mmCIF file of C-alpha atoms and ligand atoms in Angstrom:
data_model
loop_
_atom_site.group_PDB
_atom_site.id
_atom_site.type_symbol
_atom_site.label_atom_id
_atom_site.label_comp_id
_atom_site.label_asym_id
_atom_site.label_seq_id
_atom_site.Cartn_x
_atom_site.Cartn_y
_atom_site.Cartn_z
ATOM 1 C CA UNK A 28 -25.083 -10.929 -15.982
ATOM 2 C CA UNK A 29 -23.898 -7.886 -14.440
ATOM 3 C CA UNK A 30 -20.612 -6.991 -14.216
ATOM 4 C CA UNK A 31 -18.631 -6.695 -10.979
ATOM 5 C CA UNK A 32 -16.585 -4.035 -9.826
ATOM 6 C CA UNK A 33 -15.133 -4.723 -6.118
ATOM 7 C CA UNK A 34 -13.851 -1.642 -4.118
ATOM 8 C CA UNK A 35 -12.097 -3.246 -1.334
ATOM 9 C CA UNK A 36 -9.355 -1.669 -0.063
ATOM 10 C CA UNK A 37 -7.584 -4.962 0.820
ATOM 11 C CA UNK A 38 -7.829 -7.529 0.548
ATOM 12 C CA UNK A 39 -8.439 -6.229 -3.237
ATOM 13 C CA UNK A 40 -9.192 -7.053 -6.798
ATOM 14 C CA UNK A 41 -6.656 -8.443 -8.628
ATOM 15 C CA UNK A 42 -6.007 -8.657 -12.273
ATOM 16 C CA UNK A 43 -8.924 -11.207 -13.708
ATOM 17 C CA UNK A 44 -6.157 -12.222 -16.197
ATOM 18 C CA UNK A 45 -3.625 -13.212 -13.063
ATOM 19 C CA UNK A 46 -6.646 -15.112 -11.641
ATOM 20 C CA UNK A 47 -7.268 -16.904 -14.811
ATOM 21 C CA UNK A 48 -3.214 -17.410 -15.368
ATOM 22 C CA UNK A 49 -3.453 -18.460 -11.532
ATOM 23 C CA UNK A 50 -6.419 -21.025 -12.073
ATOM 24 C CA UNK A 51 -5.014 -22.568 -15.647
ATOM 25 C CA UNK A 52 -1.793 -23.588 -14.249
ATOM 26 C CA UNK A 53 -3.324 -24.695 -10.618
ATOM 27 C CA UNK A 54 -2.879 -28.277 -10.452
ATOM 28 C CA UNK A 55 0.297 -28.411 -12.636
ATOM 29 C CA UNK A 56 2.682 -25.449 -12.911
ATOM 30 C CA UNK A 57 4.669 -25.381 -16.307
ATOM 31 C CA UNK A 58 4.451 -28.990 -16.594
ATOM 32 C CA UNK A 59 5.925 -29.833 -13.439
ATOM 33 C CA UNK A 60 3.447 -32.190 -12.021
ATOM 34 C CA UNK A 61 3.199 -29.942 -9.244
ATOM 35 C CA UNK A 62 0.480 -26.840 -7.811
ATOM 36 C CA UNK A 63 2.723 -23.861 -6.846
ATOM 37 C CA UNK A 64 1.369 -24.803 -3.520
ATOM 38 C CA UNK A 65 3.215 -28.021 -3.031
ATOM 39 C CA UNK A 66 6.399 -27.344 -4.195
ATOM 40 C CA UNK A 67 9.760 -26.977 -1.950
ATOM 41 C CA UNK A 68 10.583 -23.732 -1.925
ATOM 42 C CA UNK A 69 14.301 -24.912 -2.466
ATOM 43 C CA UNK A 70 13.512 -26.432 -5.297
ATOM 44 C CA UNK A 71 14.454 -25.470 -8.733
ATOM 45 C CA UNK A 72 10.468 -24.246 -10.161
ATOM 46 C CA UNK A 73 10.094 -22.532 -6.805
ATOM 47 C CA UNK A 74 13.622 -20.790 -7.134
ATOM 48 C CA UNK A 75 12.905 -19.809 -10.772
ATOM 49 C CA UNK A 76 9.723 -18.318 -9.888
ATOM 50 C CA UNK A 77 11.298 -16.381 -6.514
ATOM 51 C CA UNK A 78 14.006 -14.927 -8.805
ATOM 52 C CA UNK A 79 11.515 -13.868 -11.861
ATOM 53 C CA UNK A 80 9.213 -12.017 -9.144
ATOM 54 C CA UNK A 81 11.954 -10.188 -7.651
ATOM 55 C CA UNK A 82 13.538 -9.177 -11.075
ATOM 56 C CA UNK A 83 10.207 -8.205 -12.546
ATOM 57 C CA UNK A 84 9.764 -5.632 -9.406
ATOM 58 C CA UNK A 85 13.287 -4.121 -9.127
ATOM 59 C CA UNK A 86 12.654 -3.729 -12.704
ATOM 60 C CA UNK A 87 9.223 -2.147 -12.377
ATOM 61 C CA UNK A 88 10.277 0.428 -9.762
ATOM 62 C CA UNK A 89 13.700 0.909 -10.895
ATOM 63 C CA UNK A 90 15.370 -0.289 -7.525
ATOM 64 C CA UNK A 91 18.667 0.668 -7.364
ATOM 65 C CA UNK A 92 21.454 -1.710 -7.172
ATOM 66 C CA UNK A 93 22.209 -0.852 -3.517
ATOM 67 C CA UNK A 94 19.079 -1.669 -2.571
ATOM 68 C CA UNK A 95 17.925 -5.529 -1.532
ATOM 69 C CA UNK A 96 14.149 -6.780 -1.740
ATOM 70 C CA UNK A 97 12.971 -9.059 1.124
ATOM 71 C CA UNK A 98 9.869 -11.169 0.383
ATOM 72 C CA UNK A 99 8.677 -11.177 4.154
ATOM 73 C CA UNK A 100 5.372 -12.086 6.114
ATOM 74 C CA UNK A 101 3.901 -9.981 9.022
ATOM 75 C CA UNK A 102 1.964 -7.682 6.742
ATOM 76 C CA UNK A 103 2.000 -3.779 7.346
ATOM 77 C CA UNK A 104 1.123 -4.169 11.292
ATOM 78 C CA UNK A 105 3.824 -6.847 11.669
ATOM 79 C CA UNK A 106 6.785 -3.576 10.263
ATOM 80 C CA UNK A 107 5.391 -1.811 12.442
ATOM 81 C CA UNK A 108 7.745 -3.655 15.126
ATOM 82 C CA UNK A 109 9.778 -5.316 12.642
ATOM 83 C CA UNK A 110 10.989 -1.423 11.763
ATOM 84 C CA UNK A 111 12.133 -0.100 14.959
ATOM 85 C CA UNK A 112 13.811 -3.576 15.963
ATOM 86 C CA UNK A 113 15.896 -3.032 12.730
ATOM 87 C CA UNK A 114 16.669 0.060 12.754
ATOM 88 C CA UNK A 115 16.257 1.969 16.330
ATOM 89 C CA UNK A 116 19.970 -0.404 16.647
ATOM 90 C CA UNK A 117 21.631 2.193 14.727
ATOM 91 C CA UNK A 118 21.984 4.702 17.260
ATOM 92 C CA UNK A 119 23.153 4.710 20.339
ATOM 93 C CA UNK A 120 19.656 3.192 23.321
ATOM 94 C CA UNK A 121 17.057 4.546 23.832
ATOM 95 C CA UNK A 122 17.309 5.631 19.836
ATOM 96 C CA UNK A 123 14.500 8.113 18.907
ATOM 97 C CA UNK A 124 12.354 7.429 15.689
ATOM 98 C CA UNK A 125 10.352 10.001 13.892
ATOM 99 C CA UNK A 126 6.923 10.222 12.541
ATOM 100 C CA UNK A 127 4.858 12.101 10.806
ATOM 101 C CA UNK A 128 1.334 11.201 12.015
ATOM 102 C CA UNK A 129 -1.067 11.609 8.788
ATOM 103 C CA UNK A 130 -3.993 9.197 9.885
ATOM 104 C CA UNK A 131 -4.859 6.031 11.284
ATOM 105 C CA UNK A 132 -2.231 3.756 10.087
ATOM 106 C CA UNK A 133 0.685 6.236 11.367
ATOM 107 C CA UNK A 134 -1.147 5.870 14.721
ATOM 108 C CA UNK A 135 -0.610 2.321 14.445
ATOM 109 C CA UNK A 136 2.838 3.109 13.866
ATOM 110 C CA UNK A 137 4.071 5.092 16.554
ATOM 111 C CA UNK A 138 2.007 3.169 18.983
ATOM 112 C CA UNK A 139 4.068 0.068 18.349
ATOM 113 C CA UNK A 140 7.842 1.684 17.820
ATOM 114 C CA UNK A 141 6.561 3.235 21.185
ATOM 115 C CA UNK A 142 7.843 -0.368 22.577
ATOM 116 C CA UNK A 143 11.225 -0.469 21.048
ATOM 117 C CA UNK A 144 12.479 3.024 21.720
ATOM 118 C CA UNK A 145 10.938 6.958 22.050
ATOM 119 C CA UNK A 146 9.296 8.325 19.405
ATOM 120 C CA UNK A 147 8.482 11.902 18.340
ATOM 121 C CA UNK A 148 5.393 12.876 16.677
ATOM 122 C CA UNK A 149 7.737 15.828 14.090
ATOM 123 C CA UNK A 150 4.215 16.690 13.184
ATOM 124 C CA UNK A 151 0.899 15.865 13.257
ATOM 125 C CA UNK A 152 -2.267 16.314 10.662
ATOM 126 C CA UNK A 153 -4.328 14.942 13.845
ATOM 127 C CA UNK A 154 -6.002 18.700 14.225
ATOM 128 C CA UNK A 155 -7.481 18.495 10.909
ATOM 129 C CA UNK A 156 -8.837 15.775 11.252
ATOM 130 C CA UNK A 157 -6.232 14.388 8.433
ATOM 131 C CA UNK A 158 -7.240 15.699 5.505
ATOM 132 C CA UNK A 159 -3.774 17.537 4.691
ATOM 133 C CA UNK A 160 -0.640 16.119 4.911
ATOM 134 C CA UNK A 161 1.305 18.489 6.893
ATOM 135 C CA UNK A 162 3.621 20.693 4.505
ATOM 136 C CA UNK A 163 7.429 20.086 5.350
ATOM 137 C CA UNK A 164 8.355 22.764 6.217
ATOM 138 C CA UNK A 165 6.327 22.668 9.228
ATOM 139 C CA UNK A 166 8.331 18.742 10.632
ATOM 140 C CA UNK A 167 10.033 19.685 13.868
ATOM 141 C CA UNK A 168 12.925 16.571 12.880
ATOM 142 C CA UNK A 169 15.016 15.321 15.751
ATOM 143 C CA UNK A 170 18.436 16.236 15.363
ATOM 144 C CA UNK A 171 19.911 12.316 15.764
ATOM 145 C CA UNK A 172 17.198 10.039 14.776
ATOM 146 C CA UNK A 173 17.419 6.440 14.136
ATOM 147 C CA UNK A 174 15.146 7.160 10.862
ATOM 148 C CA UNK A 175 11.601 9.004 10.237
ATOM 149 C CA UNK A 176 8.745 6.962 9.688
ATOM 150 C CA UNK A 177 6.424 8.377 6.618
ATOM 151 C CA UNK A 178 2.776 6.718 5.663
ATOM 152 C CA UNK A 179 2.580 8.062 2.217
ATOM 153 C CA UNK A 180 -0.493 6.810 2.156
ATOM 154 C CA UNK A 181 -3.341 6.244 4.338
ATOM 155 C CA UNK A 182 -5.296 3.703 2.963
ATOM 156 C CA UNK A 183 -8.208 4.737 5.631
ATOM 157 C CA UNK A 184 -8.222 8.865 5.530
ATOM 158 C CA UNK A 185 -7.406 8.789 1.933
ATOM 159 C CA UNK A 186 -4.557 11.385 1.911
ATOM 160 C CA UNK A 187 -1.642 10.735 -0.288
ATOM 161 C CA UNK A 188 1.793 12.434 -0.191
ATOM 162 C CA UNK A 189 2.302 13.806 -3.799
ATOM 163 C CA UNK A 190 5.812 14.733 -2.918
ATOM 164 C CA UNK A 191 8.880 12.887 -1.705
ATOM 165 C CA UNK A 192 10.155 14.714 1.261
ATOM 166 C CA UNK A 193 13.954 15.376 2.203
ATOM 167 C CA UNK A 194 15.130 15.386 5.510
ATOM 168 C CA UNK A 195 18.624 15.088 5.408
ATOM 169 C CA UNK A 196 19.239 18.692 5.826
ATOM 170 C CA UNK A 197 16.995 18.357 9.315
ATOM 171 C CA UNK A 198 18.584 15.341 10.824
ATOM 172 C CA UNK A 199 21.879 14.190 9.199
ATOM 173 C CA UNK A 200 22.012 10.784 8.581
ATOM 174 C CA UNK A 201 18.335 9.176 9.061
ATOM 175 C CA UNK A 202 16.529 7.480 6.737
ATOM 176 C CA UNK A 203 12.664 7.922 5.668
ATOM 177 C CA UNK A 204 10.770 4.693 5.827
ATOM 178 C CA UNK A 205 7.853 4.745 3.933
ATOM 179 C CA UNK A 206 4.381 2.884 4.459
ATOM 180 C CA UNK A 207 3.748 2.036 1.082
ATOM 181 C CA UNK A 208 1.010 -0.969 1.628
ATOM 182 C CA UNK A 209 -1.779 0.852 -0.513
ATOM 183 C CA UNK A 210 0.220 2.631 -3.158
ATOM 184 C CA UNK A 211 2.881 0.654 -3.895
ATOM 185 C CA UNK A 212 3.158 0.417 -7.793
ATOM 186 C CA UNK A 213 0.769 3.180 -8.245
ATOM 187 C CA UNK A 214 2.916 5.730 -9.244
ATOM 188 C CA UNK A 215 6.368 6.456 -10.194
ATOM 189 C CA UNK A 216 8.724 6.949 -6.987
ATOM 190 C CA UNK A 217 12.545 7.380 -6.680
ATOM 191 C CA UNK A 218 13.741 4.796 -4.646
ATOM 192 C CA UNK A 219 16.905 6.066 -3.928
ATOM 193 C CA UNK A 220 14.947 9.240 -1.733
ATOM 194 C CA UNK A 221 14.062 6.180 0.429
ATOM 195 C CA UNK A 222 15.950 4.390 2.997
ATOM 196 C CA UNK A 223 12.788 1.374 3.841
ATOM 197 C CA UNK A 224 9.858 0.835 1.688
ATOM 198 C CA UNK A 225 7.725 -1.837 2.922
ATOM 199 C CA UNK A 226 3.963 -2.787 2.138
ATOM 200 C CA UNK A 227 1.829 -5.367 2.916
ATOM 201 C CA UNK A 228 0.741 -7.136 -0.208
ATOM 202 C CA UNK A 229 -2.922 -7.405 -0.591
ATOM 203 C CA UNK A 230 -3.568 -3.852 -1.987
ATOM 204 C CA UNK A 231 -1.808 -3.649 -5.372
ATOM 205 C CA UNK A 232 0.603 -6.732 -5.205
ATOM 206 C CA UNK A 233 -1.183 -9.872 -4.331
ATOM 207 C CA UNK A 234 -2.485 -12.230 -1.659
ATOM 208 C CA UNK A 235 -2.123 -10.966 1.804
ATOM 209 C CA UNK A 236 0.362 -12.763 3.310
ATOM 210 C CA UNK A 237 3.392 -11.039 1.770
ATOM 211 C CA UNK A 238 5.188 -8.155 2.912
ATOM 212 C CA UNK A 239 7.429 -6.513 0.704
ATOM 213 C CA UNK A 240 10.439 -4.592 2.074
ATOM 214 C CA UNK A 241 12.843 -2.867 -0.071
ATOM 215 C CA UNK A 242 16.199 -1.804 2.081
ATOM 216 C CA UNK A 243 19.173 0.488 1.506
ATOM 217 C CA UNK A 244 22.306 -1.945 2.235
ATOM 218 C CA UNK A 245 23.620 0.107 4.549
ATOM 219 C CA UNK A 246 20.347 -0.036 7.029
ATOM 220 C CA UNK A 247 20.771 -3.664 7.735
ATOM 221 C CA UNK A 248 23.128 -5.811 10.126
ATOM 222 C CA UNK A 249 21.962 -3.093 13.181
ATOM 223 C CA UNK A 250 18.820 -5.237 14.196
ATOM 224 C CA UNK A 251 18.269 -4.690 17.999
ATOM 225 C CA UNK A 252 19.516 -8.105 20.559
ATOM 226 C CA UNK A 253 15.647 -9.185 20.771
ATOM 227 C CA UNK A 254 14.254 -8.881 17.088
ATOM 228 C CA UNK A 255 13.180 -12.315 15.905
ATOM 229 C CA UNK A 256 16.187 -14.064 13.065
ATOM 230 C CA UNK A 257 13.017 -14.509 10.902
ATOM 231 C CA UNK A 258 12.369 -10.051 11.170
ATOM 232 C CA UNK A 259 16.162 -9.754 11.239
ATOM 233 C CA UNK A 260 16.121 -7.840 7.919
ATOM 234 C CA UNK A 261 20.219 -8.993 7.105
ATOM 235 C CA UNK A 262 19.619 -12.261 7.929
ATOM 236 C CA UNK A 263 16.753 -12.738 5.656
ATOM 237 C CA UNK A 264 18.764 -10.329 2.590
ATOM 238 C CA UNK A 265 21.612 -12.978 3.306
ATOM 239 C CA UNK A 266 19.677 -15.864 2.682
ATOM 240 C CA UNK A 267 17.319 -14.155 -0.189
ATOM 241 C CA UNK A 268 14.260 -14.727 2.111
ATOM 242 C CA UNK A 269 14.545 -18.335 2.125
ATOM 243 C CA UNK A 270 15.652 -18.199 5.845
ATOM 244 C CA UNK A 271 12.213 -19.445 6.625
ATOM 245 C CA UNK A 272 9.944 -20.293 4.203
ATOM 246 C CA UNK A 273 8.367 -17.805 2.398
ATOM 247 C CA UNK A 274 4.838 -17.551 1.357
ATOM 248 C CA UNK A 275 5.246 -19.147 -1.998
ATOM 249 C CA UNK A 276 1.913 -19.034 -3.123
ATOM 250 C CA UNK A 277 1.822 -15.636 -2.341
ATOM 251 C CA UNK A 278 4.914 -14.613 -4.010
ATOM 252 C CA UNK A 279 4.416 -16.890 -7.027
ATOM 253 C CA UNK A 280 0.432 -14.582 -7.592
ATOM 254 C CA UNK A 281 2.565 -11.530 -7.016
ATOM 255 C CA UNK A 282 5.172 -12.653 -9.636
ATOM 256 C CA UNK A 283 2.517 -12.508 -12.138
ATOM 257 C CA UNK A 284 0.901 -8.842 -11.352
ATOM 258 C CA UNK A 285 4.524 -8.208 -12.042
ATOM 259 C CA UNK A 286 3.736 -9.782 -15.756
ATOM 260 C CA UNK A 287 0.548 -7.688 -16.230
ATOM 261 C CA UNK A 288 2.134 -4.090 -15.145
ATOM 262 C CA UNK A 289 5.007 -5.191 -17.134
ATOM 263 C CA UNK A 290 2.362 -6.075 -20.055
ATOM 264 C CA UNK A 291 0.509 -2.658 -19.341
ATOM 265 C CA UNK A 292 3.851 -0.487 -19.923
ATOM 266 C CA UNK A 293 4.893 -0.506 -16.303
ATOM 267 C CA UNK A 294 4.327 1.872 -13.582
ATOM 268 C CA UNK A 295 4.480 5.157 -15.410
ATOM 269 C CA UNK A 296 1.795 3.932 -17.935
ATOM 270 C CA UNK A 297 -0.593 2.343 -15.109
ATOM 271 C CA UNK A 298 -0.162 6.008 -12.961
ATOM 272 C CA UNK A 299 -1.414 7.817 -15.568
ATOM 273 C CA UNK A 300 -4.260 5.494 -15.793
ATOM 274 C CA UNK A 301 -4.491 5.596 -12.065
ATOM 275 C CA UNK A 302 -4.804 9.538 -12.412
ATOM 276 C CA UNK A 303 -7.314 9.496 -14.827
ATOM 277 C CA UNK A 304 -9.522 6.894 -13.213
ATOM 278 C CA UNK A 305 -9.060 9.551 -9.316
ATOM 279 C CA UNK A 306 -10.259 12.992 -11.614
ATOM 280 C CA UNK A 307 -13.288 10.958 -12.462
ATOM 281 C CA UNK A 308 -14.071 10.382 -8.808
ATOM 282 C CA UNK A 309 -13.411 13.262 -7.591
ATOM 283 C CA UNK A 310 -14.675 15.608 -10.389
ATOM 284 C CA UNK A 311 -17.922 14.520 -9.912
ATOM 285 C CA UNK A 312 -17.385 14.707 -5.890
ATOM 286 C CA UNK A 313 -16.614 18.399 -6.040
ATOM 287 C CA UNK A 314 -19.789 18.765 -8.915
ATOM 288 C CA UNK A 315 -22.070 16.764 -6.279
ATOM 289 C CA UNK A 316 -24.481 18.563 -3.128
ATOM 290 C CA UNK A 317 -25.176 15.375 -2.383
ATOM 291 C CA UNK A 318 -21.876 13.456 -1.392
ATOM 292 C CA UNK A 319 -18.612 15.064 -0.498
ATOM 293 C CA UNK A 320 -14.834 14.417 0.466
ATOM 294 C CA UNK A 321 -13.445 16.410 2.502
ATOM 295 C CA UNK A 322 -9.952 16.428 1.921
ATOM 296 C CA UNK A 323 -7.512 18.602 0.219
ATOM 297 C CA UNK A 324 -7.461 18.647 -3.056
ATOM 298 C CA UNK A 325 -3.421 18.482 -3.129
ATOM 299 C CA UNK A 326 -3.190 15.500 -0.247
ATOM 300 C CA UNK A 327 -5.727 13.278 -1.774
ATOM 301 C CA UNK A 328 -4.962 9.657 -2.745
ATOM 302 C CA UNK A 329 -5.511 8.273 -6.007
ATOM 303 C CA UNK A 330 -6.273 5.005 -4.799
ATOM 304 C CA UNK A 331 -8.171 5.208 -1.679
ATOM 305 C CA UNK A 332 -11.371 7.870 -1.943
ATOM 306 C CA UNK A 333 -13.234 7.812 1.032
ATOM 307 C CA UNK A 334 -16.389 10.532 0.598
ATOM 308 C CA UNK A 335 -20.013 10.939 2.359
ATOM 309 C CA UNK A 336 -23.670 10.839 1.354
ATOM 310 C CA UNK A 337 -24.673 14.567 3.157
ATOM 311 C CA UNK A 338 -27.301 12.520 4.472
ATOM 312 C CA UNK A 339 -26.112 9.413 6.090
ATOM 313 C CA UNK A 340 -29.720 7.882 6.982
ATOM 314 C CA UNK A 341 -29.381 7.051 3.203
ATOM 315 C CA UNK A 342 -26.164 5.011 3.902
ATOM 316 C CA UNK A 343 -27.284 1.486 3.752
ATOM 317 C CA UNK A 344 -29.625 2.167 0.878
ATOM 318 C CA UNK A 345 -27.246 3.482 -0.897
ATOM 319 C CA UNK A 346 -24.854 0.267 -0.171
ATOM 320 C CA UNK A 347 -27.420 -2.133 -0.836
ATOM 321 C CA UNK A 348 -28.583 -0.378 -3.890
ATOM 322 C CA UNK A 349 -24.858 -0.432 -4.935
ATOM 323 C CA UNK A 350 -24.217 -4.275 -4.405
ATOM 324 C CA UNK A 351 -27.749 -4.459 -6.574
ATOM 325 C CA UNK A 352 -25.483 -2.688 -9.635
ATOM 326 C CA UNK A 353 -22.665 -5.240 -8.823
ATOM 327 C CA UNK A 354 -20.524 -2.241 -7.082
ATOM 328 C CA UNK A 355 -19.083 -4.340 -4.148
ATOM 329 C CA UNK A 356 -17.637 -3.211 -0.985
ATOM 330 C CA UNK A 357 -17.630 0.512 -0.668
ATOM 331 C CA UNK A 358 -18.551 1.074 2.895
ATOM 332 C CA UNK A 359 -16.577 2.870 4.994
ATOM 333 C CA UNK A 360 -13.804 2.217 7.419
ATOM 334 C CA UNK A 361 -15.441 2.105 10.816
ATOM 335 C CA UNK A 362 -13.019 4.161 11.884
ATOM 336 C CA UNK A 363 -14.535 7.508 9.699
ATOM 337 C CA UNK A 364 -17.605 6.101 8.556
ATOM 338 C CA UNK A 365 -19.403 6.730 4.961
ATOM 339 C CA UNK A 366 -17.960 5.114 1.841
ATOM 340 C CA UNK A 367 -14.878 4.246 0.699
ATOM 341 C CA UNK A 368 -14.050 3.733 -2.974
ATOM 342 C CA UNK A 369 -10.124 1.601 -3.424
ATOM 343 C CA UNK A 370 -9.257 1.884 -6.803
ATOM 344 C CA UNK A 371 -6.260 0.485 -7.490
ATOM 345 C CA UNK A 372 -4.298 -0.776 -10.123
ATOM 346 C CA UNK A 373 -6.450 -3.593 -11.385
ATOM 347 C CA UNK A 374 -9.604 -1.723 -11.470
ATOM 348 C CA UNK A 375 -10.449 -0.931 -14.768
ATOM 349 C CA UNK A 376 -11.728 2.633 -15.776
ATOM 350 C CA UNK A 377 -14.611 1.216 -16.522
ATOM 351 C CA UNK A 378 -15.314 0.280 -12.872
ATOM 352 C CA UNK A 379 -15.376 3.893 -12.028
ATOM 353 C CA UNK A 380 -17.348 4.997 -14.756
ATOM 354 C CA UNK A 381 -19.971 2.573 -13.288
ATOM 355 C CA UNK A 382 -19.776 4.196 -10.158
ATOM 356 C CA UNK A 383 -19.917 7.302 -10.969
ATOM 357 C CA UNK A 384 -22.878 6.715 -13.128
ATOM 358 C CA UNK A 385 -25.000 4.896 -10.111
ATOM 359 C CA UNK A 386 -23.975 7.343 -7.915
ATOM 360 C CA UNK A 387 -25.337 9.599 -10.212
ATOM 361 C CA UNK A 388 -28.601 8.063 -10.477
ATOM 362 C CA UNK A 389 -28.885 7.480 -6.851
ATOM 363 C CA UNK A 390 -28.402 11.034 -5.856
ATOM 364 C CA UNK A 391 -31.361 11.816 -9.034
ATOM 365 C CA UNK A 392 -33.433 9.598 -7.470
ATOM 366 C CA UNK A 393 -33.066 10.769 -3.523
ATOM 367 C CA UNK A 394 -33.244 14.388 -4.141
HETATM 368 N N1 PMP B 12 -0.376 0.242 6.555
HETATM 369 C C1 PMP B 12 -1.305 0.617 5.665
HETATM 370 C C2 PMP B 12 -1.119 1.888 4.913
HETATM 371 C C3 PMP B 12 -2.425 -0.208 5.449
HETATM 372 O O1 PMP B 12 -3.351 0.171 4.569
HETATM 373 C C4 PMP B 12 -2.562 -1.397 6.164
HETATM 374 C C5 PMP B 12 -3.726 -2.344 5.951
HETATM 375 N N2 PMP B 12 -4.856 -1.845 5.440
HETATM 376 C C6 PMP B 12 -1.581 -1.718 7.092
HETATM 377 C C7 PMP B 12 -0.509 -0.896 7.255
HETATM 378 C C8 PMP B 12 -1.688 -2.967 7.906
HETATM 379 O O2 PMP B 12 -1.416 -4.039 7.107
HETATM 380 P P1 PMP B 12 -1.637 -5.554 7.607
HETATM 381 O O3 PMP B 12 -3.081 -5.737 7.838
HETATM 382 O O4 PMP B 12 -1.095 -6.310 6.428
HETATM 383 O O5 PMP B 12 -0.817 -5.751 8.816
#
């Protein structure tokens, strides 16, 4: 049977040994009687399980103690509102937010804090077609902004921050909130250069479903008069995201990704992987006539590689030829076409080597 290697970017692969975990303890977890699924989530398994998840990841990416971790729903999109309604609050209305627009998820972004108070674009990549991110020294910061709003990376264009930018020296007090949903746990990040990280879940964490925010104490209690309780971030830190129920299925499959990194020597260990498994890619991207990826080589992500067959009438050849070698899922966001190979932290090396290697021998065979 062939082996399958799935390249969604989300929802994504998971870890076969979660899935298997998952499916062993389905109709009864840990001898309670009870699926996951049908448990109160006020009840003591439920509560055990909550706590273990949210250990395991303040553990995994070192989260300071000042910081709380919200298990939320509304996914990536559903920030996008939840953000500004927390946070434009802390300055005096209309607040101004920041962003730096990098691609297609930032435009997402500012379109919807757009609603909840003004917004300047500090600088844009939008020119280039986003395939930099733009240096910082070039981010025209407002001088008294609620906070600046940072994709660091865009799961679509494929660019990646590979630094962690400081703007207190622009704008004084505002925090950078960071659009983590496709990188989260990918690499090593200091928290503490962060005032929000949030991410929806089904990239590197789990199920979609769950949203993961990560909050400086400080940032909450200034939610604006019409933000929902259930978005309020303080009310939900108060009540440790039990204020409504929380996707518990969800949570409990990302409780045990948090196992497996934990079992793979944590985030440092799995970034190095996740470095190794990008040069592979992209080696053989910059060795190739025949496909190409057009952006920088110091702004590219290590989990989303979008790149291009330099003829395109080959395209659905090449994706049905691909699905044939049990390579699933690689086409292209609509939004920029081609392919689109997400790699993160539960594909194996192995899964790129078996691109790479079909790739190779579908370029032989067309040229
Ligand atoms: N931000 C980024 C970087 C994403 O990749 C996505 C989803 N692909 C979103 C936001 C939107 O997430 P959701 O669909 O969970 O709302």
């Amino acid at each position: 049977m062939t082996t399958i290697y799935n390249f969604s970017a989300g929802p994504a692969v998971l870890p076969k040994e979660v899935l298997q975990q998952a499916a062993a303890e389905m109709l009864d977890w840990h001898g309670s009687g009870m699926s996951v699924m049908e448990m109160s989530h006020r009840g003591p398994e439920f509560m055990s399980i909550i706590a273990a998840a949210q250990s395991d990841l303040r553990e995994l990416l070192a989260v300071p103690d000042n910081y709380k971790i919200l298990f939320l729903q509304g996914g990536g999109l559903g920030e996008n509102a939840i953000v500004p309604m927390n946070l434009m609050g802390r300055k005096p209305q209309p607040a101004i937010a920041d962003f730096i627009h990098t691609g297609s998820w930032t435009a997402k972004s500012i379109k919807e804090a757009q609603k909840y108070g003004k917004v300047n674009v500090a600088a844009s990549a939008e020119a280039n077609g986003h395939t930099v991110i733009p240096s910082r020294d070039s981010w025209t910061l407002s001088k008294d902004a609620a906070y600046v709003h940072l994709c660091t990376n865009e799961t679509i264009d494929g660019v990646e921050y590979h630094f962690a930018p400081d703007v207190s020296a622009d704008t004084g007090d505002a925090p950078i909130v960071a659009d983590m949903s496709s990188h989260i746990l990918s690499r090593v990040i200091d928290v503490a250069k962060y005032g929000v990280i949030f991410g929806g879940a089904q990239k590197n964490i789990g199920p979609a479903g769950l949203t993961i925010v990560i909050v400086r104490e400080d940032l909450l209690g200034h939610a604006l008069p019409i933000c929902p309780s259930a978005f309020d971030w303080k009310i939900v830190a108060d009540n440790d995201s039990m204020y409504n129920t929380p996707p518990t299925y969800a949570i409990y499959i990302a409780g045990l990704v948090f196992q497996w990194l934990k079992r793979q020597g944590g985030v440092a260990a799995m970034e190095q992987k996740n470095i190794a498994k990008a040069q592979l890619l992209y080696d053989y991207l910059d060795a190739s006539d025949f496909y190409v990826n057009r952006v920088a080589k110091d702004c590219r992500s290590r989990m989303n590689i979008p790149f291009f067959l330099r003829d395109e009438s080959l395209n659905t050849e090449f994706l049905t030829q691909a699905k044939q070698h049990g390579l699933l899922q690689l086409k292209g966001h609509k939004a920029v076409g081609g392919m689109r190979a997400s790699i993160y932290n539960a594909m194996p090396i192995e899964g790129v080597q078996a691109l790479v290697s079909f790739m190779k021998e579908f370029a032989r065979a067309h040229t």
